[in-house]
Tab-separated table of C-alpha atoms in Angstrom:
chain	number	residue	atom	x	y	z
A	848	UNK	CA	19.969	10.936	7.074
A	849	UNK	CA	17.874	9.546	4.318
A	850	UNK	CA	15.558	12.306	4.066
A	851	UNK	CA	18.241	15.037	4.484
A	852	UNK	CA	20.597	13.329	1.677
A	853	UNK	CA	17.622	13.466	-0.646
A	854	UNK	CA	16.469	17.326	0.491
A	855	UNK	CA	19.525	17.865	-0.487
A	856	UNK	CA	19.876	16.404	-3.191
A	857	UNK	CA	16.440	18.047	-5.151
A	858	UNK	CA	17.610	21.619	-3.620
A	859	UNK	CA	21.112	21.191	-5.456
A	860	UNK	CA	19.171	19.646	-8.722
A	861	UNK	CA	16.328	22.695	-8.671
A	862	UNK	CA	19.404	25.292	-8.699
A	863	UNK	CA	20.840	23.578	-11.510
A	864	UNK	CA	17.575	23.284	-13.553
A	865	UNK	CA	17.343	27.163	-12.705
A	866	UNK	CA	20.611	28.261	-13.658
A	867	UNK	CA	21.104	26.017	-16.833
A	868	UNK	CA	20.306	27.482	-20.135
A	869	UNK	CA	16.635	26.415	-21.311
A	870	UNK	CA	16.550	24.842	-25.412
A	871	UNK	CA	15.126	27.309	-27.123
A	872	UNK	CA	14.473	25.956	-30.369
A	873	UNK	CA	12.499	23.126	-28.507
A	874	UNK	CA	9.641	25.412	-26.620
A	875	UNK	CA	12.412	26.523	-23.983
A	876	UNK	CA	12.427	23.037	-22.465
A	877	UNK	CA	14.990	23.369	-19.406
A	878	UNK	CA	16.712	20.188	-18.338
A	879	UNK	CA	14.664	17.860	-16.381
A	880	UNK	CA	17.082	17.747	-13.275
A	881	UNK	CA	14.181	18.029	-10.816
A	882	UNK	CA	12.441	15.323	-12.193
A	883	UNK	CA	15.394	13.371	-12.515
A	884	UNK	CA	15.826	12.920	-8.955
A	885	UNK	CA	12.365	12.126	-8.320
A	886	UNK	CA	12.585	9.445	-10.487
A	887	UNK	CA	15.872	8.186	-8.749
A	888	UNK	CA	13.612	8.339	-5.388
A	889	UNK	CA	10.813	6.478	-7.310
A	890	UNK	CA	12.778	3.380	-8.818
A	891	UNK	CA	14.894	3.154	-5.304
A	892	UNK	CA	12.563	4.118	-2.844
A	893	UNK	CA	9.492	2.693	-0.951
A	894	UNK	CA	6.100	4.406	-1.932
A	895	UNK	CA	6.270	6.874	1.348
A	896	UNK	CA	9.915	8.420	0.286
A	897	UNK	CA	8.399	8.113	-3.746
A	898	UNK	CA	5.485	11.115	-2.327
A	899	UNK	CA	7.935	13.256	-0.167
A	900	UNK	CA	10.415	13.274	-2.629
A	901	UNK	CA	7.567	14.220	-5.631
A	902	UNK	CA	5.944	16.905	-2.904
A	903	UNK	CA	9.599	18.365	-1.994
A	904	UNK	CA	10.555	18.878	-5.568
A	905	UNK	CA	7.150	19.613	-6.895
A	906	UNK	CA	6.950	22.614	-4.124
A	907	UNK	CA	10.752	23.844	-5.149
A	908	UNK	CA	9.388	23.622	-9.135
A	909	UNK	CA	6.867	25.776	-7.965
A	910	UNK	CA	8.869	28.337	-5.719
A	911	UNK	CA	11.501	28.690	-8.054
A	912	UNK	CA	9.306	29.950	-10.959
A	913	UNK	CA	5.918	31.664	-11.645
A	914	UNK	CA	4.103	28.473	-11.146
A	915	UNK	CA	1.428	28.722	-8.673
A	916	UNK	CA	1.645	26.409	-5.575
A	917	UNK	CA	1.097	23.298	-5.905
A	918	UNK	CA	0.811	22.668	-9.885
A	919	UNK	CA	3.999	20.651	-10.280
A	920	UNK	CA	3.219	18.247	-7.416
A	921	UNK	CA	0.010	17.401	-9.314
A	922	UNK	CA	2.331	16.949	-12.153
A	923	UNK	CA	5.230	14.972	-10.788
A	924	UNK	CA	3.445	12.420	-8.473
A	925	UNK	CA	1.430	10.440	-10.841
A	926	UNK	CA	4.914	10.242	-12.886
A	927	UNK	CA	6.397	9.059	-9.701
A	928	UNK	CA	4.109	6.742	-8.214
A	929	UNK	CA	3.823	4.957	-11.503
A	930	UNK	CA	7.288	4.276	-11.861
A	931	UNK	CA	7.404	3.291	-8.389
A	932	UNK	CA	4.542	0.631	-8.902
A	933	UNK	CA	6.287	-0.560	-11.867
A	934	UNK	CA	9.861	-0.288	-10.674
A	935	UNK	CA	9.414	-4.407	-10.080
A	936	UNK	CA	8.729	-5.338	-13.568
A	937	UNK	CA	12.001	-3.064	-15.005
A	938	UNK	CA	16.021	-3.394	-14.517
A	939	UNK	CA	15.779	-0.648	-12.031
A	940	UNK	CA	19.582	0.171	-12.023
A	941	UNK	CA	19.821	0.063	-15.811
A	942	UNK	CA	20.804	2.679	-17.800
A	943	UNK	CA	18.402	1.857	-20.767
A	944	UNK	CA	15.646	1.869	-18.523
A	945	UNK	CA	16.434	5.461	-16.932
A	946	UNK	CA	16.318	6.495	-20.667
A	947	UNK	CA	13.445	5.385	-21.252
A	948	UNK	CA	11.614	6.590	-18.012
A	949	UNK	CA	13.102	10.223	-18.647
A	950	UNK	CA	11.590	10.123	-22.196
A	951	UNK	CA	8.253	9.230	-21.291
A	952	UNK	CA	7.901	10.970	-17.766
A	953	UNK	CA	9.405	14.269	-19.443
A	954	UNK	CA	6.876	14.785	-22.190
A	955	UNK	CA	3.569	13.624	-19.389
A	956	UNK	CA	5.007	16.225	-17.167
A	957	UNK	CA	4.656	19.038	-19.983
A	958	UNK	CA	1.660	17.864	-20.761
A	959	UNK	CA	-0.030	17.881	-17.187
A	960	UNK	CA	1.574	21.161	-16.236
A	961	UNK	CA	0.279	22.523	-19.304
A	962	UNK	CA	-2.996	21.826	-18.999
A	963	UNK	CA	-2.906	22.528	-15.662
A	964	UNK	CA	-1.696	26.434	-16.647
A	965	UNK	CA	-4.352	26.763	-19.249
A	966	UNK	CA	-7.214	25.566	-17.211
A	967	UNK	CA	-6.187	28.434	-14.522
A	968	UNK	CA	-5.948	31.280	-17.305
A	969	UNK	CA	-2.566	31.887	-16.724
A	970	UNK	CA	-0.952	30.873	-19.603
A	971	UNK	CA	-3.741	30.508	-22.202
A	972	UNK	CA	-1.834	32.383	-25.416
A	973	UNK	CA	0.373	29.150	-25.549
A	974	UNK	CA	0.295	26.956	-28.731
A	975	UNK	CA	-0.032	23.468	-29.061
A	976	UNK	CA	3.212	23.429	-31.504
A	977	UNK	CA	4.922	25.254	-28.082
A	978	UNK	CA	4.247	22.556	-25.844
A	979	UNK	CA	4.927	19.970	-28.595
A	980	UNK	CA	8.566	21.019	-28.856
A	981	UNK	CA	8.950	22.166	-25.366
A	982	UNK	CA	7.718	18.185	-24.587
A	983	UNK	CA	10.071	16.869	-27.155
A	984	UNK	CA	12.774	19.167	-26.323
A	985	UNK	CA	12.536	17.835	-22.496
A	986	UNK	CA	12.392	14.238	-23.171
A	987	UNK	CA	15.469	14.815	-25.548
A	988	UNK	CA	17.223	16.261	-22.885
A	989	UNK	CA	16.052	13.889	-20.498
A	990	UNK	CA	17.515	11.020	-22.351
A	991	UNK	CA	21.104	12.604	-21.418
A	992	UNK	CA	20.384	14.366	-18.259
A	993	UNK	CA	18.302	11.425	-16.435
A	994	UNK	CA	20.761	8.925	-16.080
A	995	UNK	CA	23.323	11.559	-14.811
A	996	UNK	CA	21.117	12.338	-11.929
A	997	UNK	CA	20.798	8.968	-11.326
A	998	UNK	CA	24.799	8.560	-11.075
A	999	UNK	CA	25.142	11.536	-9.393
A	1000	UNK	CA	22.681	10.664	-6.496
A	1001	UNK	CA	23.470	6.918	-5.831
A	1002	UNK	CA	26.728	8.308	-5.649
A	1003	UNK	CA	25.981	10.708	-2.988
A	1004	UNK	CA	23.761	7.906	-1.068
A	1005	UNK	CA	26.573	5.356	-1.522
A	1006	UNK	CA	29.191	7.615	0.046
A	1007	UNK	CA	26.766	8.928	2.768
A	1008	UNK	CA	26.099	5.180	3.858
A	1009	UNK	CA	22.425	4.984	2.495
A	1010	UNK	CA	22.510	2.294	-0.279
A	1011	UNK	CA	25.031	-0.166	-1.167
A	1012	UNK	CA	26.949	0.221	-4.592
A	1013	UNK	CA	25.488	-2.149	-7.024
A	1014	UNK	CA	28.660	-3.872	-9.314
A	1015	UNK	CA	27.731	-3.923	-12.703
B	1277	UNK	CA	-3.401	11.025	3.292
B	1278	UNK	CA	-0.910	13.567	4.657
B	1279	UNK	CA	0.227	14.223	1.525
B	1280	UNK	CA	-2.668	14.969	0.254
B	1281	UNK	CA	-3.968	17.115	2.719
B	1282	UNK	CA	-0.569	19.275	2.219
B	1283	UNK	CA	-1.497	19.568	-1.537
B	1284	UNK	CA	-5.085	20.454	-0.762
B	1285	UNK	CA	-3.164	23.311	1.641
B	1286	UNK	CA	-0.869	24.271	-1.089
B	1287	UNK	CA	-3.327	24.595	-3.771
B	1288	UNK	CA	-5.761	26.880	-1.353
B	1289	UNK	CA	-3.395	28.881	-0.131
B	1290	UNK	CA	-3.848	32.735	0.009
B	1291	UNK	CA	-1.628	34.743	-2.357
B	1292	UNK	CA	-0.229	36.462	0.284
B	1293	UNK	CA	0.824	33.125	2.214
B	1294	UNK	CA	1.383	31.348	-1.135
B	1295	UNK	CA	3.447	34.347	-1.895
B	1296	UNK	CA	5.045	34.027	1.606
B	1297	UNK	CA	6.104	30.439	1.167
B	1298	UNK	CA	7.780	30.911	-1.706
B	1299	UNK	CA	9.836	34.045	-0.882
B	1300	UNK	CA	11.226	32.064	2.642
B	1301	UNK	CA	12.185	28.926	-0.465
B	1302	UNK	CA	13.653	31.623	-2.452
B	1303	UNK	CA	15.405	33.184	0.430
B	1304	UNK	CA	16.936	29.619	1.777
B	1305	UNK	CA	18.326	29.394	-1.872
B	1306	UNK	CA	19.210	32.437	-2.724
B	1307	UNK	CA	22.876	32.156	-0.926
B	1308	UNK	CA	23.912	29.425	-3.014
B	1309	UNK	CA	22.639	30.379	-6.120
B	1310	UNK	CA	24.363	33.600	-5.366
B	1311	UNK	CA	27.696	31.200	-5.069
B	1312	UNK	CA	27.179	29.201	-7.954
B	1313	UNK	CA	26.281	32.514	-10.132
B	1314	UNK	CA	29.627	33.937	-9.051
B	1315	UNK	CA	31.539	31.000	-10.043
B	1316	UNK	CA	29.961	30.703	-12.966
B	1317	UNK	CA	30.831	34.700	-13.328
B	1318	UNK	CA	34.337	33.848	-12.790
B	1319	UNK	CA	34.731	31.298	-15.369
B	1320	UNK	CA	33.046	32.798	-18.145
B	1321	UNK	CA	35.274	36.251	-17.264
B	1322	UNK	CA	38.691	34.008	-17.137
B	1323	UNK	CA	37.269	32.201	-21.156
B	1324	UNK	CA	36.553	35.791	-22.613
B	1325	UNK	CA	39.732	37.106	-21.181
B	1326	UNK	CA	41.636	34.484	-22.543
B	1327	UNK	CA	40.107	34.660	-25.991
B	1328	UNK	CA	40.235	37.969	-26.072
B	1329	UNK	CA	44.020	38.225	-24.715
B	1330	UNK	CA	45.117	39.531	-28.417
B	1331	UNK	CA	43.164	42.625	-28.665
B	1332	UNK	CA	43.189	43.569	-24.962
B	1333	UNK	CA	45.732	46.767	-25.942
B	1334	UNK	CA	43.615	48.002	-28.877
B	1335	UNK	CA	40.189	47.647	-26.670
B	1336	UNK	CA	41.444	49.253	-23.981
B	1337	UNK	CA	42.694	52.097	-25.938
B	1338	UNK	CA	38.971	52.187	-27.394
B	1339	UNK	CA	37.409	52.519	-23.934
B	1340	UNK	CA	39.872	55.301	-22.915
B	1341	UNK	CA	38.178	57.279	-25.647
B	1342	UNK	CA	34.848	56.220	-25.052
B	1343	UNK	CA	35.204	57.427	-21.572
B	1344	UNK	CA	36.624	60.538	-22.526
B	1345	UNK	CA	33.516	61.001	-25.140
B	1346	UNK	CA	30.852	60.288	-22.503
B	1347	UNK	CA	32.588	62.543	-19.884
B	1348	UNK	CA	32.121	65.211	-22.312
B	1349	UNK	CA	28.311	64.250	-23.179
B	1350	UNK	CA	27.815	63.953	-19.541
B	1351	UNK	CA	28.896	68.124	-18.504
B	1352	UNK	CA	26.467	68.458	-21.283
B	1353	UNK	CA	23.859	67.039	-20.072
B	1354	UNK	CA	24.434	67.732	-16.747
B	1355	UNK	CA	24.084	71.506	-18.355
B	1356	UNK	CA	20.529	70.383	-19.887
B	1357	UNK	CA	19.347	68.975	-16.860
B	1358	UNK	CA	20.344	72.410	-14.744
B	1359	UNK	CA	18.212	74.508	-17.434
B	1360	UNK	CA	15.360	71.640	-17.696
B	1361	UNK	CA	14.785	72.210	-13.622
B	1362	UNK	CA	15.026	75.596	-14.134
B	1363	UNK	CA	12.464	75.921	-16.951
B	1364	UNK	CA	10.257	73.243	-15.261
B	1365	UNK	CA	10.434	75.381	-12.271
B	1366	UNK	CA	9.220	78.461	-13.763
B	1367	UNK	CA	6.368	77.026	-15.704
B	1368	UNK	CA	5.058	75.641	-11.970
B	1369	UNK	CA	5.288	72.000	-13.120
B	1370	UNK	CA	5.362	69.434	-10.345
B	1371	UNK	CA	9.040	68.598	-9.144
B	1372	UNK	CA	9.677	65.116	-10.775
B	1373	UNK	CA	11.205	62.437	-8.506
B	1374	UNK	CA	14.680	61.390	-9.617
B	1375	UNK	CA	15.284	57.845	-10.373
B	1376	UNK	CA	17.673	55.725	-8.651
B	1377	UNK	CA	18.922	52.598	-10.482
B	1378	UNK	CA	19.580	49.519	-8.318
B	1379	UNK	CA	21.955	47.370	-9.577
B	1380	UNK	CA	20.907	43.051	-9.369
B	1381	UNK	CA	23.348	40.324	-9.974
B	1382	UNK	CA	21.297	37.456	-11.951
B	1383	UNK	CA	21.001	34.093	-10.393
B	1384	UNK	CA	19.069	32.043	-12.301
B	1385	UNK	CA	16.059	32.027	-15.083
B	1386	UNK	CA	12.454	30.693	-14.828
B	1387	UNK	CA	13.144	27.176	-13.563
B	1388	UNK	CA	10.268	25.717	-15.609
B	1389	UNK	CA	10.429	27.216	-19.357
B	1390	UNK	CA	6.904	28.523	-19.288
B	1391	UNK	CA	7.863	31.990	-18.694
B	1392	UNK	CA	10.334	34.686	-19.733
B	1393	UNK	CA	11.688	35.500	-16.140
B	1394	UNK	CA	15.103	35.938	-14.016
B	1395	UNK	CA	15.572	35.977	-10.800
B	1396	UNK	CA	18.097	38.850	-9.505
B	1397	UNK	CA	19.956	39.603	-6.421
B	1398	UNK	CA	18.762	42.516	-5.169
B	1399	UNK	CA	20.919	42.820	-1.914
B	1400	UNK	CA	17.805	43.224	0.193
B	1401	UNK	CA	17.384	46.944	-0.794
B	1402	UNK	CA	14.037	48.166	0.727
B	1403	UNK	CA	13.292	50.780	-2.565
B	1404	UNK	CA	13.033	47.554	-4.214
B	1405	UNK	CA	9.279	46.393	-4.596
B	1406	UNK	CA	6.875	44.675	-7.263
B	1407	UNK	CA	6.263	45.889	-10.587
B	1408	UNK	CA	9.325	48.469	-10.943
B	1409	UNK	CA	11.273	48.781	-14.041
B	1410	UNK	CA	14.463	46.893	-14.815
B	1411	UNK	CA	16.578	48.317	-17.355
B	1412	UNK	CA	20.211	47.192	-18.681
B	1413	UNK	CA	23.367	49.319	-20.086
B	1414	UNK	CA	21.924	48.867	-23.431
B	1415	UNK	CA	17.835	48.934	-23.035
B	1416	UNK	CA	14.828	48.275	-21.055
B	1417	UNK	CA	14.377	44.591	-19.734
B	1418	UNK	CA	11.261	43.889	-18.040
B	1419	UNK	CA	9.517	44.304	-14.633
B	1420	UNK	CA	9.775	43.438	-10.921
B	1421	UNK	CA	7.054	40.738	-10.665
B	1422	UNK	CA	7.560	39.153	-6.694
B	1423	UNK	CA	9.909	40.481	-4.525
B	1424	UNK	CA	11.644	38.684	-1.773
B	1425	UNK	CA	13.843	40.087	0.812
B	1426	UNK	CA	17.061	39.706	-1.046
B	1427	UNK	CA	15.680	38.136	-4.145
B	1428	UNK	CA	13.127	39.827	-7.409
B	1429	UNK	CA	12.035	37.946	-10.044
B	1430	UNK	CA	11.892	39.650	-13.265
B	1431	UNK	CA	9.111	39.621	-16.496
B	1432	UNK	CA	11.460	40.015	-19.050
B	1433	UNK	CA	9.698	42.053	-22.026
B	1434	UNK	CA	10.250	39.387	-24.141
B	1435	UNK	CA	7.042	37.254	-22.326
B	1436	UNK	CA	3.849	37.591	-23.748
B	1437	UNK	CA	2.382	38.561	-20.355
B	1438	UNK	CA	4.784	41.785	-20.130
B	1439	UNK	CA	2.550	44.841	-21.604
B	1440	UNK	CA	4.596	47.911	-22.074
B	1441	UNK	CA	3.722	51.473	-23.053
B	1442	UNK	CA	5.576	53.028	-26.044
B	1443	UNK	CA	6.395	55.479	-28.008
B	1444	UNK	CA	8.215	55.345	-31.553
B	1445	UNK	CA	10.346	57.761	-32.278
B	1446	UNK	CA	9.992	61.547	-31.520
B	1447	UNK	CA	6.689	61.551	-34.255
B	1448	UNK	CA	4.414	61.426	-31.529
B	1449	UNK	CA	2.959	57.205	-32.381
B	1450	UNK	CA	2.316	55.617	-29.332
B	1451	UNK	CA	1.615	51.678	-29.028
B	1452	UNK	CA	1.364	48.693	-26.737
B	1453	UNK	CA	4.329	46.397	-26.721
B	1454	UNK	CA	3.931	42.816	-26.102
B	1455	UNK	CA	6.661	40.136	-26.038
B	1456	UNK	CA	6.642	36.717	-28.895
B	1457	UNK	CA	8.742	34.609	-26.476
B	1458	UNK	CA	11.292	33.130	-28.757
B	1459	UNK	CA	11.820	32.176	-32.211
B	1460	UNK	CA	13.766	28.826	-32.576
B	1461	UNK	CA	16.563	30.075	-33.421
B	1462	UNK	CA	16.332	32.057	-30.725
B	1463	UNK	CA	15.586	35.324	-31.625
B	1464	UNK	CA	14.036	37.623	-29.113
B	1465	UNK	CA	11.241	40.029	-30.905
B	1466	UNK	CA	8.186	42.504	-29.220
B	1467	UNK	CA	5.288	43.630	-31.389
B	1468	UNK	CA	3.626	46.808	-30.522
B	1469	UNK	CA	0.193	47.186	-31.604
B	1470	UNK	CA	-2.336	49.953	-31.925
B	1471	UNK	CA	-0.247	52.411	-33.716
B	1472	UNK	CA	-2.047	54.718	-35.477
B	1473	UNK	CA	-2.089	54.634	-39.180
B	1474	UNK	CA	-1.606	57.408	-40.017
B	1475	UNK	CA	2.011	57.790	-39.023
B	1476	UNK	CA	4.583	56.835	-40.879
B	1477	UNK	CA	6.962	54.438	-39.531
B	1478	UNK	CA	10.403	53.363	-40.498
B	1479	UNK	CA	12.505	50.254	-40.213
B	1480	UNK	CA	15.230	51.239	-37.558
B	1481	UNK	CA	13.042	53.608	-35.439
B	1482	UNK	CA	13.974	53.727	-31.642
B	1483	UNK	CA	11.162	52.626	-29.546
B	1484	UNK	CA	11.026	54.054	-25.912
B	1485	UNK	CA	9.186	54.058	-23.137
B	1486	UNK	CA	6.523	56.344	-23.161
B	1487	UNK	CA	5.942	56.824	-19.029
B	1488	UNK	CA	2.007	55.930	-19.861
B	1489	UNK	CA	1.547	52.687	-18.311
B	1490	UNK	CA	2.651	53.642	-14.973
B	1491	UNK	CA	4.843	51.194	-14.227
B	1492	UNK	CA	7.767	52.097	-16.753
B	1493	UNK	CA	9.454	55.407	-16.829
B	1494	UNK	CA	9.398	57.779	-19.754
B	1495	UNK	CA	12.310	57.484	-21.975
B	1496	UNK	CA	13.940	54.233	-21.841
B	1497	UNK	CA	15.350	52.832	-24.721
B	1498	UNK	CA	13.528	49.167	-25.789
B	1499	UNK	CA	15.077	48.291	-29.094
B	1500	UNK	CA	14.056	49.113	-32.575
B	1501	UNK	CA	11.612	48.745	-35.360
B	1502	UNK	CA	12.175	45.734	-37.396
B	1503	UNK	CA	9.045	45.271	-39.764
B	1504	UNK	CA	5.929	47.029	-39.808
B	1505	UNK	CA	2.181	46.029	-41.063
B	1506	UNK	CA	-1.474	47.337	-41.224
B	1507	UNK	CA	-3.722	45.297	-39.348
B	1508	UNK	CA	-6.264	42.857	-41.069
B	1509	UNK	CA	-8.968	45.252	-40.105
B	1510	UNK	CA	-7.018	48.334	-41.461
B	1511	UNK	CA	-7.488	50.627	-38.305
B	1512	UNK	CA	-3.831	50.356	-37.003
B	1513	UNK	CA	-0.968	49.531	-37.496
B	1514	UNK	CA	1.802	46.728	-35.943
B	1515	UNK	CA	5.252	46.749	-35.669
B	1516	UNK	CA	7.896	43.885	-34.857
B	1517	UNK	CA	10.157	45.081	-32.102
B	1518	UNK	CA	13.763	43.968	-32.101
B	1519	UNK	CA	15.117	44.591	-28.063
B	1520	UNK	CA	17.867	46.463	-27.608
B	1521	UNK	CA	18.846	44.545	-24.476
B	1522	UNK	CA	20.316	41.537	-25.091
B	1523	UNK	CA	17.919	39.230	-22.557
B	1524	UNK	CA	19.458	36.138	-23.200
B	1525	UNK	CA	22.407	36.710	-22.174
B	1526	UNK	CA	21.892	39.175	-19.194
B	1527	UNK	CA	24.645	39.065	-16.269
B	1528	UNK	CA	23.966	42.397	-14.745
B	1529	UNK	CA	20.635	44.414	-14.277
B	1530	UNK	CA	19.565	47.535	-12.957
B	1531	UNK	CA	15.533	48.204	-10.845
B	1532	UNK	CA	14.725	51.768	-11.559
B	1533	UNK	CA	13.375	52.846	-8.127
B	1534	UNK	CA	11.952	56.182	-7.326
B	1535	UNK	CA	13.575	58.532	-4.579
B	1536	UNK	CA	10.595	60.286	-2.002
B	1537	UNK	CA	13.152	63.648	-2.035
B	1538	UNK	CA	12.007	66.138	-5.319
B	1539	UNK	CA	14.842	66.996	-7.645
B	1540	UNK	CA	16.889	69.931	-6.683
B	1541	UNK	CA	19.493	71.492	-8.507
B	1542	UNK	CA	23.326	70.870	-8.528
């Protein structure tokens, strides 16, 4: 049930990152929804669940777009498994702290799935002001759209029977 | 260790199974985004009607005419057309194939940002296939890039990576159009390049298709000449493209397939 809840879960957040509009005056960033819920999976999950849930929506990132194969796993896991090594040291269910996670893990992804695209040729026209926004643009919108996934999932898991609702 | 192994598999994978992989994810999806994109659909429709609920009389008295002013064009060039074949015929040119336009509901954009794409619903049409032309109402869009069974995803002209063959005009300039992604406030503009110098060129000129490339048609509309400069090294000249279709806002699309039957007359 676990692992369907939270298939489910990154398929319904990698159709809403593809149908939402992307920023355009910040490098076409596109709201971090996918990462959002891996990030939910890292601060509540055990470090098995952490890598299927960065693999699952690494491999949707990827079939959903021009990216080849492969490239946003690379990008999300490290993100991932350093929240979820860290997730003892911060108020895991806090809002503050989801802010601050969405920031930070926003911009890093940009950055490794950037370099990632240039090393392979594919995208080697881009410019560093480009990425620059495009990170800044997804950590902006990650501040808002980070602790929504979060809400929206443990809300999902709660009613499906998988984690207790925390009172705050 | 698993997981690594699958990522080691993923990132070696053989186009053709990458490719394979990511048409049976696209496929899985496509259903519901095809669901969500026709709710969406239905809500903008039911906002535009309702702001526009004050001139609905006037507008629809505008299309009556419209229609009656394109049914007239159309008997003419249905006429042209007729006399074209026949003209073609007797020179001995090669019968062209006619085009057939495909119509594709939009689901979604480029998931990631990086590129200029859209993914459209093709209805699983079998004509459909990679790097076909997709045109709007108003002006040429991009190209078929991978095709899935019911899904395509589109390079709109507007990404760097989409090359396009043009011609300006009617005074014989030809070019290569490239897209400049997006200005922040997001304005969508092409620059062709290689133009030759000599030529003069106008702010306004139509820019279409010129059928060179072999992947776009001859003729289509792509927008219009906004600026043009000599290059630094004074051999050509380069001109900022303004696209006639409006990509960011696309609902509706249409993949210019090519019938195996010649064209016969009327």
């Amino acid at each position: 049930m676990n692992r369907l809840v939270m298939i489910v879960s990154l398929v319904l957040c990698a159709m809403a990152q593809a149908v939402l509009p992307a920023w355009t005056a910040l490098g076409q960033a596109k709201p971090p929804l996918l990462l959002g819920g891996v990030l939910y999976y890292a601060l509540t999950r055990n470090n098995s669940q952490v890598i299927e849930a960065a693999v699952i929506a690494g491999l949707l990132h990827d079939s959903l777009g021009l990216i080849p194969l492969g490239f946003s796993v690379i990008a999300f896991l490290p993100v991932a498994l350093l929240t979820n090594n860290y997730r003892d040291r911060v108020f895991g269910d806090h809002w503050f702290t989801h802010i601050m996670l969405g920031v930070a893990s926003a911009a890093l992804v940009t950055f490794i799935l950037y370099l990632l695209l240039v090393s392979s040729g594919l995208r080697g026209g881009i410019r560093m002001p480009f990425v620059l926004s495009k990170a800044v643009g997804m950590s902006l919108m990650g501040i808002v759209i980070i602790p929504l996934v979060f809400k929206c999932i443990e809300r999902l898991d709660y009613l499906l029977g998988n984690v207790e609702l925390k009172e705050v | 260790m698993s997981i690594g192994a699958i990522l080691l598999i993923a990132l070696n994978l053989p186009a053709p199974a990458s490719r394979a992989l990511k048409s049976m994810t696209r496929e899985f999806i496509a259903p519901l985004q095809s669901l969500g994109a026709s709710v969406s659909a239905r809500f903008r429709n039911a906002r535009e009607a309702i702001m526009a609920r004050g001139g609905l009389p006037e507008e629809h008295q505008a299309l009556r005419r419209e229609l009656v002013d394109l049914q007239h064009q159309l008997l003419e060039l249905e006429e042209l057309r007729r006399e074209n074949l026949l003209l073609r015929r007797q020179l001995g040119f090669v019968a062209r194939s006619p085009r057939k336009l495909i119509p594709a509901e939009v689901l979604a954009r480029d998931i990631s940002g990086w590129w200029q794409t859209i993914r459209v619903d093709h209805g699983g049409n079998p004509a459909v296939r990679a790097n076909q032309a997709v045109t709007t109402a108003e002006g040429l869009a991009g190209k078929t890039l991978e095709v899935s069974g019911r899904t395509a995803e589109v390079l709109l002209i507007s990404d760097p990576a989409c090359r396009v063959a043009v011609e300006i005009g009617d005074k014989g300039a030809f070019g290569i159009l490239s897209g400049q992604g997006l200005s922040w406030r997001g304005n969508i503009l092409c620059r062709v390049e290689l133009i030759n110098k000599n030529i003069p060129i106008e702010r306004s000129d139509p820019v279409y298709t010129s059928g060179l490339g072999g992947v776009f048609p001859k003729g289509f509309l792509v927008g219009y000449i906004e600026d043009v400069t000599l290059d630094e090294n004074g051999l050509h000249q380069s001109a900022t493209v303004r696209p006639r279709a409006n990509l960011s806002d696309l609902r509706v699309v249409f993949i210019v397939t090519e019938t195996d039957a010649p064209e016969e007359l009327p």
